[in-house]
Tab-separated table of C-alpha atoms in Angstrom:
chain	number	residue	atom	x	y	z
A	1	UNK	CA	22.526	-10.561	-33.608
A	2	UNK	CA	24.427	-8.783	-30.642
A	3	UNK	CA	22.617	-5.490	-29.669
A	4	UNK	CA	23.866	-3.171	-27.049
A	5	UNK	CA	21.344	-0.407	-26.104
A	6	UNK	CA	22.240	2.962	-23.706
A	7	UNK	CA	20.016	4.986	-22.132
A	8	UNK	CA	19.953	7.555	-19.249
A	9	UNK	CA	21.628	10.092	-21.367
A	10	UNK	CA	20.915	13.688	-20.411
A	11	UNK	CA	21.689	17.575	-19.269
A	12	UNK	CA	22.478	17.536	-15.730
A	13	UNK	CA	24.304	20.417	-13.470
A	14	UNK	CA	27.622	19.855	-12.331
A	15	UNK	CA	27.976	18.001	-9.368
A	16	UNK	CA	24.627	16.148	-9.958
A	17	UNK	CA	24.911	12.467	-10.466
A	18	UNK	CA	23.457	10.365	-13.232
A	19	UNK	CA	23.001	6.790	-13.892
A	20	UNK	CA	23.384	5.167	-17.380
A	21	UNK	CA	21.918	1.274	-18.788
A	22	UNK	CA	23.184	-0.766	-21.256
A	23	UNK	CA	20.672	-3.411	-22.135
A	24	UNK	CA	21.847	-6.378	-24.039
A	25	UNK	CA	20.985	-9.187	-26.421
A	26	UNK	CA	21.895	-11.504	-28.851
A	27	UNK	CA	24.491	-12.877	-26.767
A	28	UNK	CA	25.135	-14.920	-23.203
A	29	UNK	CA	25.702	-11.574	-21.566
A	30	UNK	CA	27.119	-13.405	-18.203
A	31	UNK	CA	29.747	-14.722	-20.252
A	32	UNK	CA	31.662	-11.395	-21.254
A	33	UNK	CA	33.513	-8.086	-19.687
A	34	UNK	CA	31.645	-5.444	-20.309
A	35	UNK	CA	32.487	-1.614	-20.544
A	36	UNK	CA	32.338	1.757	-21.271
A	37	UNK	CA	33.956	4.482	-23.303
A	38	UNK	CA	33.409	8.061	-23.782
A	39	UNK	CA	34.143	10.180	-26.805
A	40	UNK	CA	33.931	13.853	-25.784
A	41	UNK	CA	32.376	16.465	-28.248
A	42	UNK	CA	34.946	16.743	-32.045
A	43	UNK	CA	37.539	14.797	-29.211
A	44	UNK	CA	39.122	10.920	-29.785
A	45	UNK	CA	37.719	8.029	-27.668
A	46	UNK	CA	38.650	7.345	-23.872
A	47	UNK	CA	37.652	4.144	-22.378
A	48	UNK	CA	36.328	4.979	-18.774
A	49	UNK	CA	35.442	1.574	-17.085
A	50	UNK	CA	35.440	-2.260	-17.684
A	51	UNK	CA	33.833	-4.985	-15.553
A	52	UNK	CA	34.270	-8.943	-15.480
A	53	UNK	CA	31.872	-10.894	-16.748
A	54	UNK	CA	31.108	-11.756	-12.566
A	55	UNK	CA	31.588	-8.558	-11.509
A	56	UNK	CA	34.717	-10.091	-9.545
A	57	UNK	CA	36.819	-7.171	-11.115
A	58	UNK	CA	36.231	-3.427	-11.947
A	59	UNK	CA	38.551	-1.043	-13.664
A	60	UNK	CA	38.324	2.673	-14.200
A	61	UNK	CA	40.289	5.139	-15.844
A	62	UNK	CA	41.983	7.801	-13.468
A	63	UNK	CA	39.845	10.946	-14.896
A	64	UNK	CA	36.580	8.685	-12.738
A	65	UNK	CA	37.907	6.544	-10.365
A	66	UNK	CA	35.957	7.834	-6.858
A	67	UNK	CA	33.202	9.322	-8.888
A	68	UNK	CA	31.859	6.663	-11.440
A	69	UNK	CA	30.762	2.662	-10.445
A	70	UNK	CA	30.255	0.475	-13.084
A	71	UNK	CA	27.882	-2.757	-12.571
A	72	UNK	CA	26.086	-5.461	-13.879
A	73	UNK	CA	23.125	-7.467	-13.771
A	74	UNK	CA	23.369	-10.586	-15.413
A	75	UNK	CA	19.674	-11.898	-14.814
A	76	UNK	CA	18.524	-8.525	-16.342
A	77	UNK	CA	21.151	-8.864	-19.481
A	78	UNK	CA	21.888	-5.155	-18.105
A	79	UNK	CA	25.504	-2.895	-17.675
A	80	UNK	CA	24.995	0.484	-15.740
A	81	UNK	CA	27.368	3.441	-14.500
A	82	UNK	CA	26.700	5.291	-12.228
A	83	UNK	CA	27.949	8.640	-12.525
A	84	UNK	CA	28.316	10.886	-9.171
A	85	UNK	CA	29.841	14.590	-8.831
A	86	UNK	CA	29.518	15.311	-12.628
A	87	UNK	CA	31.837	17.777	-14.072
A	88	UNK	CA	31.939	19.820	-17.095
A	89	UNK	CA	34.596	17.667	-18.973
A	90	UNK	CA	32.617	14.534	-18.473
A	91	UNK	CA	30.304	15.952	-21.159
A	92	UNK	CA	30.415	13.328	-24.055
A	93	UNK	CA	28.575	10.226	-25.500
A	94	UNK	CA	29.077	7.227	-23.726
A	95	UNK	CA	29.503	3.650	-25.635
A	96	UNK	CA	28.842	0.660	-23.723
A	97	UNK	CA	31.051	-2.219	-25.721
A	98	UNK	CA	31.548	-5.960	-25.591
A	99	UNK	CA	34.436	-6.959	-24.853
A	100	UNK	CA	36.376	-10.207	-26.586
A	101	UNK	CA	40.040	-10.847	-25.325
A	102	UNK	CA	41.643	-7.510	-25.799
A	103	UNK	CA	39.411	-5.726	-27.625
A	104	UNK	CA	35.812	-4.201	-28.237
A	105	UNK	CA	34.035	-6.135	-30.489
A	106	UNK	CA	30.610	-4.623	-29.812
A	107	UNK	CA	29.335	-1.186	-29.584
A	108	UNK	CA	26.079	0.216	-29.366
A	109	UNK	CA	25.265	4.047	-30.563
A	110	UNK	CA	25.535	5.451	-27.148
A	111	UNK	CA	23.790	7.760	-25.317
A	112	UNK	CA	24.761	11.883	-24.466
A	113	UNK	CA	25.660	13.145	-21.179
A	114	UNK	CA	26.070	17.192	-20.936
A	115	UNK	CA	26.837	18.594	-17.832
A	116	UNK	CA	26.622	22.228	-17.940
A	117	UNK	CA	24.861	25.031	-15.917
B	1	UNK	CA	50.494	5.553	-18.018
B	2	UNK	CA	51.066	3.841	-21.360
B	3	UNK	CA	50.834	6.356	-24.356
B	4	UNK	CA	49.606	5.434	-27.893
B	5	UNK	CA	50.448	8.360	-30.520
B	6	UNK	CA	48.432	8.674	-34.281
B	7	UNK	CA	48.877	11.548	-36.400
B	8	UNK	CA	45.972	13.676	-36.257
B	9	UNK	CA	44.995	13.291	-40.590
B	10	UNK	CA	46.416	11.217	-43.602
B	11	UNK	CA	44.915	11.932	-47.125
B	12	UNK	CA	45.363	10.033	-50.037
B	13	UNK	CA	44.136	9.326	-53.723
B	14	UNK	CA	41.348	6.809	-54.374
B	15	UNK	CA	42.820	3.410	-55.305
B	16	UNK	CA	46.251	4.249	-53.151
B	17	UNK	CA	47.591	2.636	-50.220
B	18	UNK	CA	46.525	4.772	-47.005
B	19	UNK	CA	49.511	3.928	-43.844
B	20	UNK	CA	48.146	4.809	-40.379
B	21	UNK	CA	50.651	4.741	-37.688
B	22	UNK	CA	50.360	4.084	-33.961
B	23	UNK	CA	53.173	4.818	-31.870
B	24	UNK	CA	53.800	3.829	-28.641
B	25	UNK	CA	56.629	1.975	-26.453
B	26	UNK	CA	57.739	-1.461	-27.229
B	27	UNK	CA	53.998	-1.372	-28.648
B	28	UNK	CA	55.486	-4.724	-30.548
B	29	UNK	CA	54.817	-6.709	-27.323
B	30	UNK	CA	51.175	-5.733	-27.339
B	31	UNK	CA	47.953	-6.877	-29.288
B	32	UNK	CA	46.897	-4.029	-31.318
B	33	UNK	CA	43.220	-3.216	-32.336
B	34	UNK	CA	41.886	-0.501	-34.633
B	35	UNK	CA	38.204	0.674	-35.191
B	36	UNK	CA	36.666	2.567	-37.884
B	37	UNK	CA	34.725	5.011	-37.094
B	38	UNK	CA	32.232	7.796	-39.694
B	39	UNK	CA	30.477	11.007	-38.253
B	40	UNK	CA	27.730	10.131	-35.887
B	41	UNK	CA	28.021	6.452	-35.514
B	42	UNK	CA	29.948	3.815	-33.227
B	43	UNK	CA	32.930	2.746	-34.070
B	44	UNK	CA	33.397	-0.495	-35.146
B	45	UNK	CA	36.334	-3.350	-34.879
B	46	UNK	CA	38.218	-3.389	-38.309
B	47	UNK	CA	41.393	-5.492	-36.726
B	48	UNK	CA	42.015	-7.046	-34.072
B	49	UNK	CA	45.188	-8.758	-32.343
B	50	UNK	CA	47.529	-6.534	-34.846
B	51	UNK	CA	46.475	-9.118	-38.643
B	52	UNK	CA	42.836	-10.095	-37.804
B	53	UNK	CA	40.039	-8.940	-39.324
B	54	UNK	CA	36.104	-9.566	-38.022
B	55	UNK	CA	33.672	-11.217	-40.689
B	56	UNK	CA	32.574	-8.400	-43.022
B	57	UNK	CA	35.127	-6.678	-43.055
B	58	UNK	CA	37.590	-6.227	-45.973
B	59	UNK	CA	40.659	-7.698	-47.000
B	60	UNK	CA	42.266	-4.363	-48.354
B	61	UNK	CA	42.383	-3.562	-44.618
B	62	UNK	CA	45.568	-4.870	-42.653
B	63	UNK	CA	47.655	-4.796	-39.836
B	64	UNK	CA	51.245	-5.081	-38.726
B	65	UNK	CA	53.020	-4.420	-35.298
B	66	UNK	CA	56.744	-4.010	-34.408
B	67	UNK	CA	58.932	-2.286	-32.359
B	68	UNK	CA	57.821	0.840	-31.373
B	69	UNK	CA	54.980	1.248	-34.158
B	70	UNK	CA	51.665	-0.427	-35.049
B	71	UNK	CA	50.574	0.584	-38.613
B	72	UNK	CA	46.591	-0.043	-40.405
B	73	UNK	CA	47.095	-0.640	-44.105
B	74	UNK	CA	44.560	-0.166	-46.375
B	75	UNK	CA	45.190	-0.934	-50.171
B	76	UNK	CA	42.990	0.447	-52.872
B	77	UNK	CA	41.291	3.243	-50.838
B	78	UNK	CA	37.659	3.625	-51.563
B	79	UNK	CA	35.648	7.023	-50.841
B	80	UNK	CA	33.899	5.053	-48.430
B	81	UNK	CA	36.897	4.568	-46.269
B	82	UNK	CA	36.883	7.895	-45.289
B	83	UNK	CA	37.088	7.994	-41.495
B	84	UNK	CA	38.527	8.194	-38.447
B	85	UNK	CA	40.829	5.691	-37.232
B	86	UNK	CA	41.545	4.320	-33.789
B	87	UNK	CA	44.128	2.304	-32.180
B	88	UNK	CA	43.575	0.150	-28.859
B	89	UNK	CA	45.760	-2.093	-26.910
B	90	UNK	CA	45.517	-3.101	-22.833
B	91	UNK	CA	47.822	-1.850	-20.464
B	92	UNK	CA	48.253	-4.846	-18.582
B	93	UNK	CA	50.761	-2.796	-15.950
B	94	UNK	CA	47.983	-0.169	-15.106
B	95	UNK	CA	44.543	-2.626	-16.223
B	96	UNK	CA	43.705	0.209	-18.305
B	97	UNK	CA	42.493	0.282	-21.661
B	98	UNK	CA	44.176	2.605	-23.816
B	99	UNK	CA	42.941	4.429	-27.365
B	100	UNK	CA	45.143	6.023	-29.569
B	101	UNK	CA	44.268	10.109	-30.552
B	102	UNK	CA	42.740	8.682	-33.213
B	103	UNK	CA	43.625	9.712	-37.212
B	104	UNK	CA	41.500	11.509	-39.395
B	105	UNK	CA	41.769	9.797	-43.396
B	106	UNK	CA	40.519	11.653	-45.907
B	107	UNK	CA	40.153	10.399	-49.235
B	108	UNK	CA	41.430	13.153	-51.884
């Protein structure tokens, strides 16, 4: 059975950085793209990064890009971001999802990030 | 950047059909995907590639895709099926991943 489990969750300051895990089992892990997607407090979902399967290829969403790195360790089944200059409006639980073709086939019950002062 | 537009709530009767739209350019040329998800959990994959549907989950739950609009059908609404809705396809111009608003469905 696939489980993906986040941690690193937390209540940082703005412009503190935080790091995030996924750690995952049940499946070859090196074998699929990975990623992550936020869902803001009573807000929709917004997929934030994605990374190949040999970390050949990262994407991020234009509200990160500078500020988060995604990566992978496929001897420790493990996905991580690493979150740097946190702002207010990152504040929101972040999903770390398999990903199968197109879509997300995989989620695990995320883990909370608030940034406030 | 590619757009993907839901409305924000559709209600309907137990035992109706329940249409959830997702609009979005040309959208017809794209794989669709929509998740499920209830207050306080993950969502979860309830089609995928615009007709497919994971192990588990339902027939009563469908998808078609055309044109300019993607739409989740789901026949003989249950109580249960209360929930929000999301759509998903890739961006292949911009490699980004893109979720619809999302739709609220209540069941009257």
């Amino acid at each position: 059975e696939v489980h993906l489990v986040e941690s690193g969750g937390g209540l940082v300051k703005p412009g503190e950085p935080l790091r995030l895990s996924c750690a995952a089992s049940g499946f070859t892990f090196s074998r699929y793209t990975m990623n992550w997607v936020r869902q803001a407090p009573g807000k929709g979902l917004e997929w934030v990064s994605s990374i190949t399967s040999s970390s050949s290829s990262k994407f991020y969403s234009d509200s990160v890009k500078g500020r988060f790195t995604i990566s992978r360790d496929n001897a420790k089944n493990s996905l991580y971001l690493q979150m740097n200059s946190l702002r207010v409006e990152d504040t929101a639980v972040y999903y770390c999802a398999r990903v199968s073709g197109e879509f997300r086939d995989y989620w695990g019950q995320g883990t909370l990030v608030t940034v406030s002062s | 950047s590619y757009v993907l537009t839901q409305p924000p709530s559709v209600s309907v009767a137990p035992g109706q059909t329940a249409r959830i739209t997702c609009g979005g350019n040309n959208i017809g040329s794209k794989s669709v995907h929509w998740y499920q998800q209830k207050p306080g959990q993950a969502p979860v994959l309830f089609v995928y590639d615009d007709n497919d549907r994971p192990s588990g989950i339902p027939e009563r739950f469908s998808g078609s895709n055309s044109g300019n609009t993607a739409t989740l059908t789901i026949s003989r609404v249950e109580a249960g099926d209360e929930a929000d809705y999301y759509c998903q396809v890739w961006d292949s111009n911009s490699d980004h991943v893109v979720f619809g608003g999302g739709t609220k469905l209540t069941v009257l």
